[in-house]
Short mmCIF file of C-alpha atoms and ligand atoms in Angstrom, two decimals:
data_model
loop_
_atom_site.label_atom_id
_atom_site.label_comp_id
_atom_site.label_asym_id
_atom_site.label_seq_id
_atom_site.Cartn_x
_atom_site.Cartn_y
_atom_site.Cartn_z
CA MET A 132 10.40 -5.42 -34.44
CA HIS A 133 8.07 -2.47 -33.97
CA ARG A 134 6.84 -2.47 -30.39
CA PRO A 135 5.37 0.05 -28.01
CA LEU A 136 7.81 1.66 -25.63
CA THR A 137 5.15 3.46 -23.71
CA ALA A 138 2.18 2.14 -21.77
CA THR A 139 -0.25 3.23 -19.09
CA ALA A 140 -1.43 0.88 -16.36
CA GLU A 141 -3.79 1.11 -13.42
CA ALA A 142 -3.69 -0.83 -10.19
CA THR A 143 -5.59 -0.51 -6.97
CA SER A 144 -4.61 -0.84 -3.39
CA ASN A 145 -5.21 -4.04 -1.47
CA ILE A 146 -6.00 -4.54 2.17
CA ALA A 147 -4.34 -7.43 3.95
CA LEU A 148 -6.70 -9.67 5.91
CA VAL A 149 -3.66 -11.61 7.17
CA LYS A 150 -0.75 -9.17 7.34
CA TYR A 151 2.75 -9.25 5.91
CA TRP A 152 5.17 -8.05 8.59
CA GLY A 153 8.76 -9.27 8.32
CA LYS A 154 11.23 -10.31 5.63
CA ARG A 155 13.41 -13.36 5.10
CA ASP A 156 15.62 -11.52 2.60
CA LEU A 157 16.00 -7.76 2.40
CA ALA A 158 17.84 -7.54 -0.94
CA LEU A 159 15.25 -9.61 -2.84
CA ASN A 160 12.40 -8.35 -0.65
CA LEU A 161 11.21 -11.82 0.32
CA PRO A 162 8.51 -12.02 2.99
CA ARG A 163 9.13 -14.15 6.05
CA THR A 164 5.51 -15.38 6.05
CA GLY A 165 2.61 -15.43 3.60
CA SER A 166 -0.29 -12.99 3.60
CA ILE A 167 -3.86 -12.81 2.28
CA SER A 168 -5.51 -9.68 0.92
CA VAL A 169 -8.42 -8.31 -1.00
CA THR A 170 -7.75 -6.02 -3.94
CA LEU A 171 -10.09 -3.02 -4.06
CA ASP A 172 -12.04 -1.33 -6.84
CA SER A 173 -10.85 2.15 -5.90
CA LEU A 174 -7.78 3.74 -4.24
CA THR A 175 -6.17 3.66 -7.65
CA THR A 176 -2.71 4.44 -9.00
CA ARG A 177 -2.41 5.29 -12.70
CA THR A 178 1.11 5.17 -14.11
CA THR A 179 2.47 5.96 -17.56
CA VAL A 180 5.97 4.87 -18.44
CA ARG A 181 7.90 5.79 -21.57
CA PHE A 182 11.30 4.30 -22.33
CA ASP A 183 13.02 6.89 -24.50
CA ASP A 184 16.52 7.02 -26.04
CA GLY A 185 16.38 10.84 -25.78
CA LEU A 186 16.58 10.69 -21.96
CA GLU A 187 19.92 10.84 -20.18
CA ALA A 188 18.44 9.81 -16.82
CA ASP A 189 15.16 8.50 -15.47
CA ARG A 190 12.54 11.20 -14.90
CA ILE A 191 10.05 10.47 -12.15
CA GLU A 192 6.98 12.68 -11.92
CA PHE A 193 4.60 12.22 -9.05
CA GLU A 194 1.24 13.99 -9.38
CA GLY A 195 2.86 16.42 -11.81
CA ASN A 196 5.84 17.22 -9.53
CA HIS A 197 9.45 16.14 -9.92
CA SER A 198 9.82 14.96 -6.38
CA ALA A 199 12.85 13.32 -4.82
CA ARG A 200 10.67 11.18 -2.56
CA GLY A 201 10.65 7.55 -3.60
CA THR A 202 12.75 8.29 -6.67
CA ALA A 203 15.73 6.10 -5.75
CA ARG A 204 13.41 3.15 -5.11
CA ILE A 205 11.77 3.61 -8.52
CA VAL A 206 15.12 3.97 -10.32
CA ARG A 207 16.34 0.72 -8.67
CA PHE A 208 13.14 -0.94 -9.89
CA LEU A 209 13.68 0.39 -13.44
CA ASP A 210 17.24 -1.02 -13.29
CA LEU A 211 15.74 -4.49 -12.74
CA LEU A 212 13.53 -4.03 -15.80
CA ARG A 213 16.45 -2.81 -17.90
CA ALA A 214 18.47 -5.89 -16.94
CA GLN A 215 15.55 -8.16 -17.81
CA ALA A 216 14.87 -6.43 -21.16
CA GLU A 217 18.59 -6.04 -21.95
CA THR A 218 18.23 -2.35 -22.67
CA ASP A 219 19.89 0.77 -21.30
CA LEU A 220 17.02 3.11 -22.16
CA HIS A 221 15.99 5.56 -19.47
CA ALA A 222 12.35 6.05 -18.62
CA HIS A 223 9.91 8.85 -17.95
CA VAL A 224 7.46 7.73 -15.27
CA GLU A 225 4.32 9.73 -14.46
CA THR A 226 2.19 8.51 -11.62
CA GLN A 227 -0.99 9.68 -9.91
CA ASN A 228 -2.89 8.39 -6.90
CA ASN A 229 -6.50 9.21 -6.15
CA PHE A 230 -5.99 8.76 -2.38
CA PRO A 231 -3.64 10.07 0.36
CA THR A 232 -0.13 8.76 -0.18
CA ALA A 233 2.02 6.97 2.37
CA ALA A 234 -0.43 7.15 5.24
CA GLY A 235 -1.17 3.47 5.61
CA LEU A 236 -3.31 3.19 2.49
CA ALA A 237 -0.83 0.95 0.68
CA SER A 238 0.17 3.40 -2.04
CA SER A 239 3.31 1.33 -2.63
CA ALA A 240 1.11 -1.71 -3.38
CA SER A 241 -0.90 -0.05 -6.13
CA GLY A 242 2.14 1.99 -7.21
CA PHE A 243 4.56 -0.87 -7.87
CA ALA A 244 1.82 -3.13 -9.30
CA ALA A 245 0.92 -0.40 -11.83
CA LEU A 246 4.59 0.27 -12.58
CA ALA A 247 5.37 -3.43 -13.12
CA VAL A 248 2.44 -3.88 -15.52
CA ALA A 249 3.18 -0.63 -17.39
CA CYS A 250 6.89 -1.50 -17.81
CA ASP A 251 6.12 -5.04 -18.95
CA ALA A 252 3.75 -3.69 -21.62
CA ALA A 253 6.04 -0.84 -22.69
CA LEU A 254 9.05 -3.14 -23.10
CA GLY A 255 7.00 -5.99 -24.60
CA LEU A 256 8.36 -8.50 -22.08
CA GLY A 257 5.20 -10.64 -22.06
CA LEU A 258 5.59 -11.67 -18.42
CA SER A 259 3.09 -14.11 -16.90
CA ASP A 260 0.96 -13.04 -13.92
CA SER A 261 3.30 -14.92 -11.54
CA GLU A 262 6.32 -13.22 -13.08
CA LEU A 263 4.59 -9.83 -12.80
CA SER A 264 3.84 -10.60 -9.15
CA ILE A 265 7.52 -11.46 -8.51
CA LEU A 266 8.56 -8.25 -10.26
CA ALA A 267 6.09 -6.11 -8.31
CA ARG A 268 7.34 -7.75 -5.07
CA ARG A 269 10.84 -6.42 -5.76
CA GLY A 270 9.34 -2.92 -5.59
CA SER A 271 7.13 -3.56 -2.57
CA GLY A 272 6.01 -6.79 -0.93
CA SER A 273 2.33 -5.89 -0.83
CA ALA A 274 2.39 -4.93 -4.56
CA ALA A 275 2.77 -8.62 -5.45
CA ARG A 276 -0.86 -9.10 -4.33
CA SER A 277 -2.33 -6.14 -6.28
CA ILE A 278 -1.45 -7.85 -9.58
CA PHE A 279 -4.56 -9.97 -8.96
CA GLY A 280 -8.16 -8.93 -8.48
CA GLY A 281 -10.39 -10.19 -5.68
CA TYR A 282 -8.81 -12.28 -2.94
CA ALA A 283 -5.14 -13.20 -3.27
CA GLU A 284 -2.57 -15.05 -1.19
CA MET A 285 1.09 -14.11 -1.18
CA ARG A 286 3.30 -17.16 -0.78
CA ALA A 287 6.42 -16.67 1.31
CA GLY A 288 8.19 -19.35 -0.76
CA GLU A 289 11.31 -21.26 0.24
CA GLU A 290 13.75 -20.70 -2.60
CA ALA A 291 16.70 -18.40 -1.88
CA ASP A 292 16.22 -16.62 -5.23
CA GLY A 293 12.56 -15.81 -4.51
CA SER A 294 11.30 -17.68 -7.58
CA ASP A 295 8.44 -19.17 -5.51
CA ALA A 296 7.59 -15.97 -3.61
CA TYR A 297 4.62 -14.60 -5.53
CA ALA A 298 0.89 -14.11 -5.06
CA VAL A 299 -1.83 -16.39 -6.37
CA PRO A 300 -5.53 -15.57 -6.81
CA ILE A 301 -7.76 -17.46 -4.37
CA ALA A 302 -11.26 -16.07 -5.08
CA ASP A 303 -12.96 -13.67 -7.51
CA PRO A 304 -14.18 -10.27 -6.27
CA GLU A 305 -17.82 -11.49 -6.50
CA HIS A 306 -17.21 -14.62 -4.42
CA LEU A 307 -17.43 -12.76 -1.10
CA PRO A 308 -19.05 -9.32 -1.39
CA LEU A 309 -17.98 -6.87 1.30
CA THR A 310 -17.48 -3.15 1.72
CA LEU A 311 -14.33 -1.61 3.11
CA LEU A 312 -14.74 1.77 4.78
CA VAL A 313 -11.54 3.67 5.41
CA ALA A 314 -11.80 6.14 8.27
CA VAL A 315 -9.03 8.65 7.50
CA THR A 316 -7.76 9.93 10.85
CA ALA A 317 -4.66 11.85 9.68
CA ARG A 318 -3.16 13.19 6.48
CA GLY A 319 0.52 13.27 5.63
CA GLU A 320 3.18 10.63 5.63
CA LYS A 321 3.72 8.23 8.46
CA SER A 322 6.94 8.66 10.39
CA ILE A 323 8.27 5.10 10.08
CA GLY A 324 7.86 3.36 6.70
CA SER A 325 6.96 -0.33 6.55
CA THR A 326 10.41 -1.48 5.45
CA GLU A 327 12.09 0.17 8.45
CA GLY A 328 9.22 -0.84 10.74
CA MET A 329 9.62 -4.49 9.76
CA ARG A 330 13.41 -4.38 10.18
CA ARG A 331 13.05 -2.88 13.63
CA THR A 332 10.42 -5.45 14.62
CA GLU A 333 12.49 -8.41 13.37
CA THR A 334 15.62 -7.26 15.14
CA THR A 335 14.21 -6.02 18.45
CA SER A 336 10.71 -7.36 19.17
CA PRO A 337 10.78 -10.37 21.52
CA PHE A 338 7.39 -11.36 20.08
CA PHE A 339 8.58 -11.73 16.48
CA GLU A 340 9.13 -15.50 16.61
CA GLY A 341 5.63 -15.93 18.08
CA TRP A 342 4.21 -13.86 15.21
CA THR A 343 5.93 -16.00 12.56
CA ARG A 344 4.63 -19.18 14.23
CA GLN A 345 1.06 -17.78 14.37
CA VAL A 346 0.71 -16.45 10.80
CA PRO A 347 0.54 -19.88 9.06
CA LYS A 348 -2.38 -20.78 11.36
CA ASP A 349 -4.12 -17.48 10.60
CA LEU A 350 -3.57 -18.06 6.88
CA ALA A 351 -5.08 -21.56 7.03
CA ALA A 352 -8.16 -20.28 8.89
CA MET A 353 -8.56 -17.30 6.53
CA ARG A 354 -8.34 -19.52 3.43
CA LEU A 355 -11.25 -21.61 4.77
CA ALA A 356 -13.31 -18.54 5.75
CA ILE A 357 -12.89 -17.09 2.23
CA ARG A 358 -13.62 -20.45 0.62
CA ASP A 359 -16.88 -20.61 2.63
CA ALA A 360 -17.65 -16.92 1.87
CA ASP A 361 -18.12 -16.50 5.63
CA LEU A 362 -17.90 -12.74 6.18
CA GLU A 363 -18.16 -12.97 9.97
CA GLN A 364 -15.25 -15.40 10.16
CA VAL A 365 -13.19 -13.30 7.71
CA GLY A 366 -13.86 -10.21 9.83
CA VAL A 367 -13.04 -11.87 13.15
CA LEU A 368 -9.81 -13.36 11.78
CA ALA A 369 -8.77 -10.10 10.09
CA GLU A 370 -9.28 -8.05 13.26
CA THR A 371 -7.43 -10.59 15.40
CA ASN A 372 -4.53 -10.86 12.98
CA CYS A 373 -4.25 -7.08 12.68
CA LEU A 374 -4.03 -6.70 16.46
CA ARG A 375 -1.36 -9.43 16.55
CA MET A 376 0.65 -7.47 13.96
CA HIS A 377 0.39 -4.28 16.00
CA ALA A 378 1.28 -6.20 19.18
CA VAL A 379 4.52 -7.49 17.67
CA ALA A 380 5.33 -3.98 16.36
CA LEU A 381 4.59 -2.43 19.77
CA GLY A 382 7.13 -4.88 21.20
CA ALA A 383 9.92 -3.38 19.07
CA HIS A 384 12.50 -0.99 20.47
CA PRO A 385 11.91 1.89 20.01
CA PRO A 386 8.23 0.82 19.91
CA LEU A 387 6.15 1.25 16.77
CA LEU A 388 2.86 2.87 17.66
CA TYR A 389 1.02 3.66 14.44
CA TRP A 390 -2.22 4.81 16.10
CA ASN A 391 -3.43 8.25 17.14
CA PRO A 392 -6.34 8.96 19.53
CA THR A 393 -8.82 9.03 16.62
CA THR A 394 -7.56 5.61 15.47
CA VAL A 395 -8.49 4.20 18.87
CA ALA A 396 -11.84 6.04 18.90
CA ALA A 397 -12.70 4.55 15.48
CA MET A 398 -11.75 1.06 16.69
CA GLN A 399 -14.08 1.58 19.67
CA ALA A 400 -16.84 2.78 17.33
CA VAL A 401 -16.57 -0.46 15.35
CA LYS A 402 -16.75 -2.50 18.57
CA GLU A 403 -19.75 -0.45 19.67
CA LEU A 404 -21.57 -1.17 16.39
CA ARG A 405 -20.81 -4.84 16.86
CA GLY A 406 -22.29 -4.64 20.33
CA GLN A 407 -25.48 -3.39 18.65
CA GLY A 408 -25.54 -6.49 16.47
CA ARG A 409 -23.89 -5.12 13.28
CA GLY A 410 -21.46 -7.38 11.43
CA VAL A 411 -18.47 -5.04 11.28
CA TRP A 412 -14.77 -5.56 12.04
CA PHE A 413 -11.66 -3.39 11.72
CA THR A 414 -8.19 -3.76 10.37
CA ILE A 415 -5.30 -1.29 10.55
CA ASP A 416 -2.04 -1.25 8.59
CA ALA A 417 1.23 0.55 9.28
CA GLY A 418 -0.52 3.88 9.66
CA PRO A 419 -3.31 5.59 11.60
CA GLN A 420 -6.30 4.83 9.31
CA VAL A 421 -9.00 2.42 10.44
CA LYS A 422 -10.50 0.13 7.80
CA ALA A 423 -13.90 -1.27 8.66
CA ILE A 424 -15.12 -4.42 6.93
CA CYS A 425 -18.85 -5.05 6.65
CA ALA A 426 -21.55 -6.43 4.37
CA PRO A 427 -22.45 -4.03 1.51
CA GLU A 428 -25.98 -3.56 2.92
CA ASP A 429 -24.52 -2.27 6.22
CA ALA A 430 -22.06 0.13 4.57
CA SER A 431 -24.08 3.37 4.77
CA HIS A 432 -24.95 2.81 8.45
CA VAL A 433 -21.32 2.02 9.36
CA ALA A 434 -19.99 4.96 7.28
CA ARG A 435 -22.35 7.37 9.07
CA HIS A 436 -21.22 6.08 12.44
CA LEU A 437 -17.51 6.41 11.52
CA ARG A 438 -18.00 9.94 10.15
CA ALA A 439 -19.45 10.93 13.52
CA VAL A 440 -16.27 9.90 15.37
CA PRO A 441 -14.53 13.16 16.46
CA GLY A 442 -11.27 13.53 14.49
CA VAL A 443 -12.28 11.41 11.51
CA ILE A 444 -11.46 13.54 8.45
CA GLU A 445 -13.34 11.53 5.86
CA VAL A 446 -14.56 8.01 5.15
CA LEU A 447 -13.56 6.38 1.85
CA GLN A 448 -15.44 3.42 0.50
CA ALA A 449 -14.31 0.47 -1.63
CA VAL A 450 -15.40 -3.03 -2.62
CA PRO A 451 -13.38 -5.94 -4.05
CA GLY A 452 -12.13 -5.10 -7.53
CA PRO A 453 -9.96 -6.16 -10.48
CA GLY A 454 -6.23 -6.73 -10.69
CA ALA A 455 -3.60 -4.49 -12.26
CA ARG A 456 -4.19 -3.86 -15.95
CA VAL A 457 -2.90 -2.01 -18.98
CA VAL A 458 -5.21 0.84 -19.93
CA SER A 459 -3.39 2.05 -23.04
CA GLU A 460 -0.45 1.08 -25.18
CA ILE A 461 0.77 3.57 -27.74
CA PRO A 462 3.11 2.22 -30.40
CA SER A 463 6.27 4.31 -30.72
C1 2P0 B 203 0.30 -5.73 4.51
N1 2P0 B 203 1.77 -3.91 5.19
O1 2P0 B 203 0.27 -6.97 4.48
C2 2P0 B 203 1.18 -5.11 5.57
C3 2P0 B 203 0.42 -4.80 6.80
C4 2P0 B 203 1.64 -2.88 6.15
C5 2P0 B 203 0.98 -3.51 7.28
O2 2P0 B 203 2.55 -4.73 3.29
O3 2P0 B 203 9.01 -3.12 2.55
O4 2P0 B 203 5.00 -1.31 1.75
O5 2P0 B 203 7.82 -2.32 0.49
O6 2P0 B 203 7.87 -4.75 1.03
O7 2P0 B 203 4.63 -3.71 1.01
C6 2P0 B 203 3.27 -2.62 3.80
O8 2P0 B 203 4.51 -3.06 3.44
O9 2P0 B 203 6.60 -3.14 2.45
C7 2P0 B 203 2.51 -3.82 4.08
P1 2P0 B 203 7.89 -3.35 1.58
P2 2P0 B 203 5.14 -2.77 2.02
O10 2P0 B 203 -0.40 -5.02 3.73
#
């Protein structure tokens, strides 16, 4: 059968409104609790993969450089694909992000979602969306959600093999319009990656059991708020859940403090705007960036206010967008 062995896919980052923080299985990368996110229209990863019998090893190129960073994780992911496709072909992977990498902007979410979709297309596997979500999860838990556009819920699942741990779409991007403004407060990679941060939290934070008991309640409330397209309720729940995640991480030993002084100043700026009657809320992931959520008509006012916070480097803007998709398939 003549089939393409190369494909290019794009996927965008997603922002969790109810966070994923903790695993029930490290080897299969199974989350301990569910999570809910919104996939964005920008903060994009574009990945081209080519399986090629002329290659003696996988070649990973990141933004045009052959970097060692993240390579082992990508090779392990390609091994899963090779097992599934029953092939021993090595791959050339070229990937580009249009946003700062590994600084709490979920580059692993868009990265592994794009890689999963590109590999599926290149190898002609014909995986369903749920299967793609499971595959992306093996690369990075948050990537399972970026397979889908709009609002998505990651299910923790119960099966030991992870066959029920995948994301499902819960609302289209148009269902609840919002703007996400990312106040970038630092460049460069964070010191403690999410995988290590979660492990440390699970094993040392006395608050971890409380977190796992709370998340199902936050998920239930968030599902209703999204169903009702109630931006205020979504914002309140997202901010509360984010602070709960940081509280459990702060309780780890050594503690995980992902914020810098500008992070805190931007949080205060959001609270100040709210005090003036603006509908705006923040969320923060495992990094120092502050993500403000507001109605699209308030975006320029909020962006101006965030840009004026001393230490804020730039403010990126995004709205809900589509899921991961193939952008070109070239027959070999
Ligand atoms: C989230 N984060 O729900 C949470 C909130 C960061 C803070 O998912 O170990 O890079 O690769 O499965 O997906 C970041 O964790 O972790 C993340 P792994 P991932 O968006």
